[in-house]
Amino acid sequence: MLNSRTDISKQAKWLLQEDPDYLLAYPSNLSALARYFLEKGYLLNNIREIRSFGEALGDSVRNICRQAWNVGIVDGYTTQEVGIIAIQCPDHEENYHVQSENCLVEVVDDQGVPCRPGEIGRILVTSLHNFAMPLIRYEIGDYAEVGLSCPCGRGLPVLKKILGRVRNMLILPNGEKKWPSLAYSQYADIAPIQQFQVIQKSLESIEMRLVVNELLNKEQEQGLAKVIANSLGYPFQVSFTYMDEIPRSSSNKFEEFMSEIA
């Protein structure tokens, strides 16, 4: 094991020495490693599978890991309070099977009504085997999208997406809340960005934190601000902050979008 706070270059050197068959890490850490391996032309010769946990996993991370190591990612949804809640279907990676033998999972809207397939709501968990301290309809703080029954035939409840916490929701000036689309696939056409984080500072303003080799010029900043405004669906005022490293949370997790509006 190696602490994920270790510098990416040192992580890469360690992985090349270990040459593992399996790699387990946060999605944000996997993304940074994959970019570094592609940049340096490094390979992991024995890698058979990558597993992720602890953060929301996006398609961009899956794609860059396939580019770097030619293997897919198997994701899991876990919490400290309950343990494993759902795991990725072996046959359909877009579906997560709730581990019903371990916990009862409900996804409800703001009025407490159960969500239907395609709807997003709050996750409530009831632990079935925690006899020391029962948790009944415990609100984890995460949001998820309910999925249809999986074609694999396992019969377990399905979560389509695990979206994150309420602080990861965008709040529009009219009071509407929604899950932000950041259109990160378009950034590379504007400038080589190593890492980014978008922070909603107010109902009208967005801060974009960037890690880059060279500062963006005005034209690049304007292009990036336009992409952000279009993807978020509102002409926010976008400011840019350049950093050597974007800090993680105390648990070493990374969030691409956060709202600082209470």
PDB file of C-alpha atoms in Angstrom:
ATOM      1  CA  MET A   1       0.000   0.000   0.000  1.00  0.00           C
ATOM      2  CA  LEU A   2       1.011   3.588  -0.611  1.00  0.00           C
ATOM      3  CA  ASN A   3      -0.604   6.727   0.808  1.00  0.00           C
ATOM      4  CA  SER A   4      -2.586   8.525  -1.929  1.00  0.00           C
ATOM      5  CA  ARG A   5      -1.225  11.864  -0.665  1.00  0.00           C
ATOM      6  CA  THR A   6       2.141  10.825  -2.107  1.00  0.00           C
ATOM      7  CA  ASP A   7       3.331  12.902  -5.053  1.00  0.00           C
ATOM      8  CA  ILE A   8       2.079  11.481  -8.373  1.00  0.00           C
ATOM      9  CA  SER A   9       5.593  11.043  -9.778  1.00  0.00           C
ATOM     10  CA  LYS A  10       6.550   8.978  -6.714  1.00  0.00           C
ATOM     11  CA  GLN A  11       3.324   6.967  -6.992  1.00  0.00           C
ATOM     12  CA  ALA A  12       4.181   6.213 -10.608  1.00  0.00           C
ATOM     13  CA  LYS A  13       7.716   5.114  -9.726  1.00  0.00           C
ATOM     14  CA  TRP A  14       6.348   2.842  -6.980  1.00  0.00           C
ATOM     15  CA  LEU A  15       3.788   1.293  -9.354  1.00  0.00           C
ATOM     16  CA  LEU A  16       6.451   0.613 -11.963  1.00  0.00           C
ATOM     17  CA  GLN A  17       8.516  -1.171  -9.307  1.00  0.00           C
ATOM     18  CA  GLU A  18       5.567  -3.202  -7.982  1.00  0.00           C
ATOM     19  CA  ASP A  19       4.081  -3.858 -11.457  1.00  0.00           C
ATOM     20  CA  PRO A  20       0.732  -4.921  -9.911  1.00  0.00           C
ATOM     21  CA  ASP A  21      -2.050  -7.074 -11.338  1.00  0.00           C
ATOM     22  CA  TYR A  22      -4.685  -4.968  -9.559  1.00  0.00           C
ATOM     23  CA  LEU A  23      -4.801  -1.288  -8.622  1.00  0.00           C
ATOM     24  CA  LEU A  24      -7.228   0.237  -6.104  1.00  0.00           C
ATOM     25  CA  ALA A  25      -7.479   4.029  -5.703  1.00  0.00           C
ATOM     26  CA  TYR A  26      -9.722   7.089  -5.674  1.00  0.00           C
ATOM     27  CA  PRO A  27     -10.978   8.089  -9.174  1.00  0.00           C
ATOM     28  CA  SER A  28      -9.211  11.478  -8.993  1.00  0.00           C
ATOM     29  CA  ASN A  29      -5.942   9.745  -8.135  1.00  0.00           C
ATOM     30  CA  LEU A  30      -6.388   7.252 -10.973  1.00  0.00           C
ATOM     31  CA  SER A  31      -7.002  10.113 -13.398  1.00  0.00           C
ATOM     32  CA  ALA A  32      -3.824  11.922 -12.334  1.00  0.00           C
ATOM     33  CA  LEU A  33      -1.784   8.712 -12.588  1.00  0.00           C
ATOM     34  CA  ALA A  34      -3.175   7.868 -16.020  1.00  0.00           C
ATOM     35  CA  ARG A  35      -2.330  11.347 -17.343  1.00  0.00           C
ATOM     36  CA  TYR A  36       1.196  11.035 -15.941  1.00  0.00           C
ATOM     37  CA  PHE A  37       1.716   7.577 -17.486  1.00  0.00           C
ATOM     38  CA  LEU A  38       0.487   8.805 -20.881  1.00  0.00           C
ATOM     39  CA  GLU A  39       2.721  11.886 -20.706  1.00  0.00           C
ATOM     40  CA  LYS A  40       5.811   9.845 -19.830  1.00  0.00           C
ATOM     41  CA  GLY A  41       5.000   6.851 -22.044  1.00  0.00           C
ATOM     42  CA  TYR A  42       5.087   4.468 -19.066  1.00  0.00           C
ATOM     43  CA  LEU A  43       3.312   1.093 -19.052  1.00  0.00           C
ATOM     44  CA  LEU A  44       2.073  -1.371 -16.454  1.00  0.00           C
ATOM     45  CA  ASN A  45       2.712  -4.746 -18.044  1.00  0.00           C
ATOM     46  CA  ASN A  46       0.772  -6.988 -15.652  1.00  0.00           C
ATOM     47  CA  ILE A  47      -2.273  -4.854 -14.884  1.00  0.00           C
ATOM     48  CA  ARG A  48      -5.505  -6.872 -15.163  1.00  0.00           C
ATOM     49  CA  GLU A  49      -8.052  -4.667 -13.416  1.00  0.00           C
ATOM     50  CA  ILE A  50      -8.465  -1.266 -11.786  1.00  0.00           C
ATOM     51  CA  ARG A  51     -10.870  -0.712  -8.896  1.00  0.00           C
ATOM     52  CA  SER A  52     -12.133   2.631  -7.634  1.00  0.00           C
ATOM     53  CA  PHE A  53     -13.970   3.798  -4.538  1.00  0.00           C
ATOM     54  CA  GLY A  54     -14.654   6.809  -2.350  1.00  0.00           C
ATOM     55  CA  GLU A  55     -15.535   9.378  -5.045  1.00  0.00           C
ATOM     56  CA  ALA A  56     -18.034   9.732  -7.880  1.00  0.00           C
ATOM     57  CA  LEU A  57     -16.627   8.022 -10.965  1.00  0.00           C
ATOM     58  CA  GLY A  58     -17.120   9.779 -14.306  1.00  0.00           C
ATOM     59  CA  ASP A  59     -16.726   8.538 -17.860  1.00  0.00           C
ATOM     60  CA  SER A  60     -13.652  10.744 -18.322  1.00  0.00           C
ATOM     61  CA  VAL A  61     -11.759   8.718 -15.695  1.00  0.00           C
ATOM     62  CA  ARG A  62     -12.813   5.432 -17.281  1.00  0.00           C
ATOM     63  CA  ASN A  63     -11.682   6.675 -20.694  1.00  0.00           C
ATOM     64  CA  ILE A  64      -8.253   7.971 -19.666  1.00  0.00           C
ATOM     65  CA  CYS A  65      -7.506   4.790 -17.692  1.00  0.00           C
ATOM     66  CA  ARG A  66      -8.332   2.705 -20.763  1.00  0.00           C
ATOM     67  CA  GLN A  67      -5.991   4.898 -22.806  1.00  0.00           C
ATOM     68  CA  ALA A  68      -3.155   4.532 -20.288  1.00  0.00           C
ATOM     69  CA  TRP A  69      -3.486   0.871 -19.296  1.00  0.00           C
ATOM     70  CA  ASN A  70      -5.986  -0.739 -21.694  1.00  0.00           C
ATOM     71  CA  VAL A  71      -8.156  -2.046 -18.853  1.00  0.00           C
ATOM     72  CA  GLY A  72     -11.528  -1.036 -17.458  1.00  0.00           C
ATOM     73  CA  ILE A  73     -12.498   0.154 -13.991  1.00  0.00           C
ATOM     74  CA  VAL A  74     -14.648  -1.756 -11.516  1.00  0.00           C
ATOM     75  CA  ASP A  75     -16.285   0.762  -9.188  1.00  0.00           C
ATOM     76  CA  GLY A  76     -17.839   0.315  -5.758  1.00  0.00           C
ATOM     77  CA  TYR A  77     -20.068   2.510  -3.613  1.00  0.00           C
ATOM     78  CA  THR A  78     -19.091   2.275   0.037  1.00  0.00           C
ATOM     79  CA  THR A  79     -19.507   4.278   3.251  1.00  0.00           C
ATOM     80  CA  GLN A  80     -17.818   4.181   6.622  1.00  0.00           C
ATOM     81  CA  GLU A  81     -21.178   3.792   8.373  1.00  0.00           C
ATOM     82  CA  VAL A  82     -22.545   0.841   6.401  1.00  0.00           C
ATOM     83  CA  GLY A  83     -19.688  -0.605   4.357  1.00  0.00           C
ATOM     84  CA  ILE A  84     -20.422  -1.797   0.827  1.00  0.00           C
ATOM     85  CA  ILE A  85     -23.721  -0.396  -0.468  1.00  0.00           C
ATOM     86  CA  ALA A  86     -23.520  -1.153  -4.199  1.00  0.00           C
ATOM     87  CA  ILE A  87     -21.060  -2.599  -6.695  1.00  0.00           C
ATOM     88  CA  GLN A  88     -20.717  -2.257 -10.436  1.00  0.00           C
ATOM     89  CA  CYS A  89     -22.397  -4.928 -12.529  1.00  0.00           C
ATOM     90  CA  PRO A  90     -19.807  -7.275 -14.108  1.00  0.00           C
ATOM     91  CA  ASP A  91     -21.775  -7.255 -17.367  1.00  0.00           C
ATOM     92  CA  HIS A  92     -23.082  -3.672 -17.553  1.00  0.00           C
ATOM     93  CA  GLU A  93     -20.644  -1.131 -16.092  1.00  0.00           C
ATOM     94  CA  GLU A  94     -23.254   1.644 -16.130  1.00  0.00           C
ATOM     95  CA  ASN A  95     -25.316  -0.165 -13.455  1.00  0.00           C
ATOM     96  CA  TYR A  96     -24.617  -0.534  -9.736  1.00  0.00           C
ATOM     97  CA  HIS A  97     -26.223  -3.456  -7.883  1.00  0.00           C
ATOM     98  CA  VAL A  98     -27.398  -2.638  -4.354  1.00  0.00           C
ATOM     99  CA  GLN A  99     -26.099  -5.247  -1.909  1.00  0.00           C
ATOM    100  CA  SER A 100     -29.500  -6.076  -0.457  1.00  0.00           C
ATOM    101  CA  GLU A 101     -28.143  -8.856   1.755  1.00  0.00           C
ATOM    102  CA  ASN A 102     -26.227  -6.183   3.663  1.00  0.00           C
ATOM    103  CA  CYS A 103     -28.478  -3.130   3.616  1.00  0.00           C
ATOM    104  CA  LEU A 104     -31.837  -1.719   2.568  1.00  0.00           C
ATOM    105  CA  VAL A 105     -31.419   1.287   0.268  1.00  0.00           C
ATOM    106  CA  GLU A 106     -34.139   3.825  -0.508  1.00  0.00           C
ATOM    107  CA  VAL A 107     -33.860   6.758  -2.906  1.00  0.00           C
ATOM    108  CA  VAL A 108     -36.428   9.459  -2.105  1.00  0.00           C
ATOM    109  CA  ASP A 109     -37.226  12.976  -3.327  1.00  0.00           C
ATOM    110  CA  ASP A 110     -37.377  16.119  -1.164  1.00  0.00           C
ATOM    111  CA  GLN A 111     -40.885  15.144   0.025  1.00  0.00           C
ATOM    112  CA  GLY A 112     -39.759  11.636   1.003  1.00  0.00           C
ATOM    113  CA  VAL A 113     -41.520   9.963  -1.937  1.00  0.00           C
ATOM    114  CA  PRO A 114     -39.634   6.990  -3.479  1.00  0.00           C
ATOM    115  CA  CYS A 115     -37.968   7.901  -6.754  1.00  0.00           C
ATOM    116  CA  ARG A 116     -38.767   6.052  -9.956  1.00  0.00           C
ATOM    117  CA  PRO A 117     -36.191   4.890 -12.528  1.00  0.00           C
ATOM    118  CA  GLY A 118     -34.507   7.908 -14.076  1.00  0.00           C
ATOM    119  CA  GLU A 119     -35.216  10.156 -11.073  1.00  0.00           C
ATOM    120  CA  ILE A 120     -32.566  11.504  -8.678  1.00  0.00           C
ATOM    121  CA  GLY A 121     -33.018  11.615  -4.933  1.00  0.00           C
ATOM    122  CA  ARG A 122     -31.499  11.338  -1.466  1.00  0.00           C
ATOM    123  CA  ILE A 123     -30.147   7.990  -0.304  1.00  0.00           C
ATOM    124  CA  LEU A 124     -31.528   6.464   2.902  1.00  0.00           C
ATOM    125  CA  VAL A 125     -29.815   3.347   4.235  1.00  0.00           C
ATOM    126  CA  THR A 126     -30.908   0.766   6.793  1.00  0.00           C
ATOM    127  CA  SER A 127     -28.099  -1.529   7.931  1.00  0.00           C
ATOM    128  CA  LEU A 128     -29.199  -5.161   8.329  1.00  0.00           C
ATOM    129  CA  HIS A 129     -26.213  -6.521  10.266  1.00  0.00           C
ATOM    130  CA  ASN A 130     -24.972  -3.702  12.490  1.00  0.00           C
ATOM    131  CA  PHE A 131     -26.196  -5.017  15.849  1.00  0.00           C
ATOM    132  CA  ALA A 132     -24.038  -2.697  17.964  1.00  0.00           C
ATOM    133  CA  MET A 133     -25.636   0.506  16.657  1.00  0.00           C
ATOM    134  CA  PRO A 134     -28.622   0.049  14.310  1.00  0.00           C
ATOM    135  CA  LEU A 135     -28.998   2.606  11.527  1.00  0.00           C
ATOM    136  CA  ILE A 136     -32.604   2.880  10.329  1.00  0.00           C
ATOM    137  CA  ARG A 137     -33.365   4.984   7.240  1.00  0.00           C
ATOM    138  CA  TYR A 138     -30.109   6.827   7.850  1.00  0.00           C
ATOM    139  CA  GLU A 139     -29.504   9.691   5.417  1.00  0.00           C
ATOM    140  CA  ILE A 140     -25.956   9.243   4.149  1.00  0.00           C
ATOM    141  CA  GLY A 141     -25.897  12.674   2.482  1.00  0.00           C
ATOM    142  CA  ASP A 142     -25.434  11.326  -1.032  1.00  0.00           C
ATOM    143  CA  TYR A 143     -27.685  11.548  -4.078  1.00  0.00           C
ATOM    144  CA  ALA A 144     -28.236   8.827  -6.669  1.00  0.00           C
ATOM    145  CA  GLU A 145     -30.258   8.098  -9.788  1.00  0.00           C
ATOM    146  CA  VAL A 146     -32.528   5.051  -9.700  1.00  0.00           C
ATOM    147  CA  GLY A 147     -31.991   2.572 -12.534  1.00  0.00           C
ATOM    148  CA  LEU A 148     -34.158   0.060 -14.350  1.00  0.00           C
ATOM    149  CA  SER A 149     -33.770  -3.660 -13.709  1.00  0.00           C
ATOM    150  CA  CYS A 150     -30.398  -4.809 -15.033  1.00  0.00           C
ATOM    151  CA  PRO A 151     -30.391  -7.042 -18.154  1.00  0.00           C
ATOM    152  CA  CYS A 152     -27.881  -9.329 -16.390  1.00  0.00           C
ATOM    153  CA  GLY A 153     -30.777 -10.951 -14.513  1.00  0.00           C
ATOM    154  CA  ARG A 154     -29.302 -10.763 -11.014  1.00  0.00           C
ATOM    155  CA  GLY A 155     -32.503  -9.179  -9.705  1.00  0.00           C
ATOM    156  CA  LEU A 156     -30.877  -6.773  -7.262  1.00  0.00           C
ATOM    157  CA  PRO A 157     -32.023  -3.111  -7.062  1.00  0.00           C
ATOM    158  CA  VAL A 158     -30.084  -0.846  -9.428  1.00  0.00           C
ATOM    159  CA  LEU A 159     -28.529   2.583  -8.994  1.00  0.00           C
ATOM    160  CA  LYS A 160     -27.693   4.195 -12.323  1.00  0.00           C
ATOM    161  CA  LYS A 161     -25.431   6.942 -10.992  1.00  0.00           C
ATOM    162  CA  ILE A 162     -24.008   7.926  -7.612  1.00  0.00           C
ATOM    163  CA  LEU A 163     -23.831  11.696  -7.939  1.00  0.00           C
ATOM    164  CA  GLY A 164     -22.315  12.971  -4.704  1.00  0.00           C
ATOM    165  CA  ARG A 165     -23.476  15.250  -1.929  1.00  0.00           C
ATOM    166  CA  VAL A 166     -25.724  18.278  -1.773  1.00  0.00           C
ATOM    167  CA  ARG A 167     -22.649  20.553  -1.781  1.00  0.00           C
ATOM    168  CA  ASN A 168     -21.940  19.205  -5.271  1.00  0.00           C
ATOM    169  CA  MET A 169     -25.172  20.704  -6.652  1.00  0.00           C
ATOM    170  CA  LEU A 170     -25.285  23.926  -8.642  1.00  0.00           C
ATOM    171  CA  ILE A 171     -27.734  26.600  -7.450  1.00  0.00           C
ATOM    172  CA  LEU A 172     -29.103  28.917 -10.145  1.00  0.00           C
ATOM    173  CA  PRO A 173     -30.186  32.516  -9.389  1.00  0.00           C
ATOM    174  CA  ASN A 174     -33.858  31.473  -9.600  1.00  0.00           C
ATOM    175  CA  GLY A 175     -33.293  28.997  -6.763  1.00  0.00           C
ATOM    176  CA  GLU A 176     -33.274  25.891  -8.953  1.00  0.00           C
ATOM    177  CA  LYS A 177     -30.763  23.201  -7.974  1.00  0.00           C
ATOM    178  CA  LYS A 178     -29.244  20.813 -10.472  1.00  0.00           C
ATOM    179  CA  TRP A 179     -26.275  18.535 -10.971  1.00  0.00           C
ATOM    180  CA  PRO A 180     -23.680  20.448 -12.972  1.00  0.00           C
ATOM    181  CA  SER A 181     -22.258  19.359 -16.288  1.00  0.00           C
ATOM    182  CA  LEU A 182     -18.723  20.724 -16.605  1.00  0.00           C
ATOM    183  CA  ALA A 183     -18.029  19.766 -20.249  1.00  0.00           C
ATOM    184  CA  TYR A 184     -14.446  18.788 -19.398  1.00  0.00           C
ATOM    185  CA  SER A 185     -14.040  17.032 -22.754  1.00  0.00           C
ATOM    186  CA  GLN A 186     -13.864  20.493 -24.381  1.00  0.00           C
ATOM    187  CA  TYR A 187     -11.080  21.878 -22.170  1.00  0.00           C
ATOM    188  CA  ALA A 188      -8.257  20.195 -24.096  1.00  0.00           C
ATOM    189  CA  ASP A 189      -9.258  22.098 -27.241  1.00  0.00           C
ATOM    190  CA  ILE A 190      -8.672  25.382 -25.384  1.00  0.00           C
ATOM    191  CA  ALA A 191      -5.605  24.759 -23.209  1.00  0.00           C
ATOM    192  CA  PRO A 192      -3.570  21.892 -21.661  1.00  0.00           C
ATOM    193  CA  ILE A 193      -5.064  21.700 -18.166  1.00  0.00           C
ATOM    194  CA  GLN A 194      -3.582  19.230 -15.711  1.00  0.00           C
ATOM    195  CA  GLN A 195      -6.265  19.572 -13.028  1.00  0.00           C
ATOM    196  CA  PHE A 196      -9.289  21.751 -12.365  1.00  0.00           C
ATOM    197  CA  GLN A 197     -11.910  22.446  -9.726  1.00  0.00           C
ATOM    198  CA  VAL A 198     -15.022  24.593 -10.076  1.00  0.00           C
ATOM    199  CA  ILE A 199     -16.360  26.436  -7.007  1.00  0.00           C
ATOM    200  CA  GLN A 200     -19.678  28.271  -6.916  1.00  0.00           C
ATOM    201  CA  LYS A 201     -18.977  31.379  -4.839  1.00  0.00           C
ATOM    202  CA  SER A 202     -22.377  33.074  -5.200  1.00  0.00           C
ATOM    203  CA  LEU A 203     -25.543  32.941  -7.292  1.00  0.00           C
ATOM    204  CA  GLU A 204     -23.739  34.897 -10.006  1.00  0.00           C
ATOM    205  CA  SER A 205     -20.079  33.902  -9.741  1.00  0.00           C
ATOM    206  CA  ILE A 206     -17.902  30.847 -10.333  1.00  0.00           C
ATOM    207  CA  GLU A 207     -14.244  30.376  -9.421  1.00  0.00           C
ATOM    208  CA  MET A 208     -12.248  27.974 -11.560  1.00  0.00           C
ATOM    209  CA  ARG A 209      -9.089  26.647  -9.951  1.00  0.00           C
ATOM    210  CA  LEU A 210      -6.467  25.420 -12.389  1.00  0.00           C
ATOM    211  CA  VAL A 211      -3.209  23.505 -12.302  1.00  0.00           C
ATOM    212  CA  VAL A 212      -1.309  24.222 -15.541  1.00  0.00           C
ATOM    213  CA  ASN A 213       2.243  24.340 -16.831  1.00  0.00           C
ATOM    214  CA  GLU A 214       1.690  27.817 -18.301  1.00  0.00           C
ATOM    215  CA  LEU A 215      -0.834  30.481 -17.365  1.00  0.00           C
ATOM    216  CA  LEU A 216      -3.736  30.814 -19.769  1.00  0.00           C
ATOM    217  CA  ASN A 217      -3.928  33.944 -21.895  1.00  0.00           C
ATOM    218  CA  LYS A 218      -7.035  36.144 -22.012  1.00  0.00           C
ATOM    219  CA  GLU A 219      -8.393  34.428 -25.102  1.00  0.00           C
ATOM    220  CA  GLN A 220      -8.063  30.992 -23.484  1.00  0.00           C
ATOM    221  CA  GLU A 221      -9.696  32.197 -20.256  1.00  0.00           C
ATOM    222  CA  GLN A 222     -12.590  33.683 -22.219  1.00  0.00           C
ATOM    223  CA  GLY A 223     -13.008  30.451 -24.172  1.00  0.00           C
ATOM    224  CA  LEU A 224     -13.016  28.388 -20.996  1.00  0.00           C
ATOM    225  CA  ALA A 225     -15.461  30.766 -19.300  1.00  0.00           C
ATOM    226  CA  LYS A 226     -17.797  30.411 -22.291  1.00  0.00           C
ATOM    227  CA  VAL A 227     -17.664  26.611 -22.098  1.00  0.00           C
ATOM    228  CA  ILE A 228     -18.404  26.718 -18.360  1.00  0.00           C
ATOM    229  CA  ALA A 229     -21.330  29.114 -18.801  1.00  0.00           C
ATOM    230  CA  ASN A 230     -22.815  27.032 -21.619  1.00  0.00           C
ATOM    231  CA  SER A 231     -22.453  23.752 -19.741  1.00  0.00           C
ATOM    232  CA  LEU A 232     -23.924  25.159 -16.511  1.00  0.00           C
ATOM    233  CA  GLY A 233     -26.795  26.835 -18.340  1.00  0.00           C
ATOM    234  CA  TYR A 234     -26.260  30.363 -16.991  1.00  0.00           C
ATOM    235  CA  PRO A 235     -23.846  33.242 -17.822  1.00  0.00           C
ATOM    236  CA  PHE A 236     -21.910  33.117 -14.554  1.00  0.00           C
ATOM    237  CA  GLN A 237     -19.013  35.489 -13.967  1.00  0.00           C
ATOM    238  CA  VAL A 238     -15.990  33.181 -14.062  1.00  0.00           C
ATOM    239  CA  SER A 239     -12.737  34.032 -12.267  1.00  0.00           C
ATOM    240  CA  PHE A 240      -9.538  31.995 -12.505  1.00  0.00           C
ATOM    241  CA  THR A 241      -7.168  31.001  -9.725  1.00  0.00           C
ATOM    242  CA  TYR A 242      -3.882  29.300 -10.612  1.00  0.00           C
ATOM    243  CA  MET A 243      -2.450  26.823  -8.125  1.00  0.00           C
ATOM    244  CA  ASP A 244       0.499  24.457  -7.893  1.00  0.00           C
ATOM    245  CA  GLU A 245      -1.820  21.870  -6.376  1.00  0.00           C
ATOM    246  CA  ILE A 246      -5.534  21.831  -5.605  1.00  0.00           C
ATOM    247  CA  PRO A 247      -6.050  20.773  -1.982  1.00  0.00           C
ATOM    248  CA  ARG A 248      -8.141  17.721  -1.157  1.00  0.00           C
ATOM    249  CA  SER A 249     -10.511  17.234   1.745  1.00  0.00           C
ATOM    250  CA  SER A 250      -9.332  15.967   5.138  1.00  0.00           C
ATOM    251  CA  SER A 251     -10.226  12.437   3.989  1.00  0.00           C
ATOM    252  CA  ASN A 252      -8.060  13.007   0.870  1.00  0.00           C
ATOM    253  CA  LYS A 253     -11.044  12.943  -1.489  1.00  0.00           C
ATOM    254  CA  PHE A 254     -11.347  15.315  -4.417  1.00  0.00           C
ATOM    255  CA  GLU A 255     -14.478  17.057  -5.713  1.00  0.00           C
ATOM    256  CA  GLU A 256     -14.528  18.627  -9.172  1.00  0.00           C
ATOM    257  CA  PHE A 257     -17.476  20.887  -8.282  1.00  0.00           C
ATOM    258  CA  MET A 258     -18.510  22.398  -4.948  1.00  0.00           C
ATOM    259  CA  SER A 259     -21.011  25.066  -3.986  1.00  0.00           C
ATOM    260  CA  GLU A 260     -20.185  27.422  -1.115  1.00  0.00           C
ATOM    261  CA  ILE A 261     -23.756  28.742  -0.983  1.00  0.00           C
ATOM    262  CA  ALA A 262     -25.546  27.616   2.175  1.00  0.00           C
TER     263      ALA A 262
END
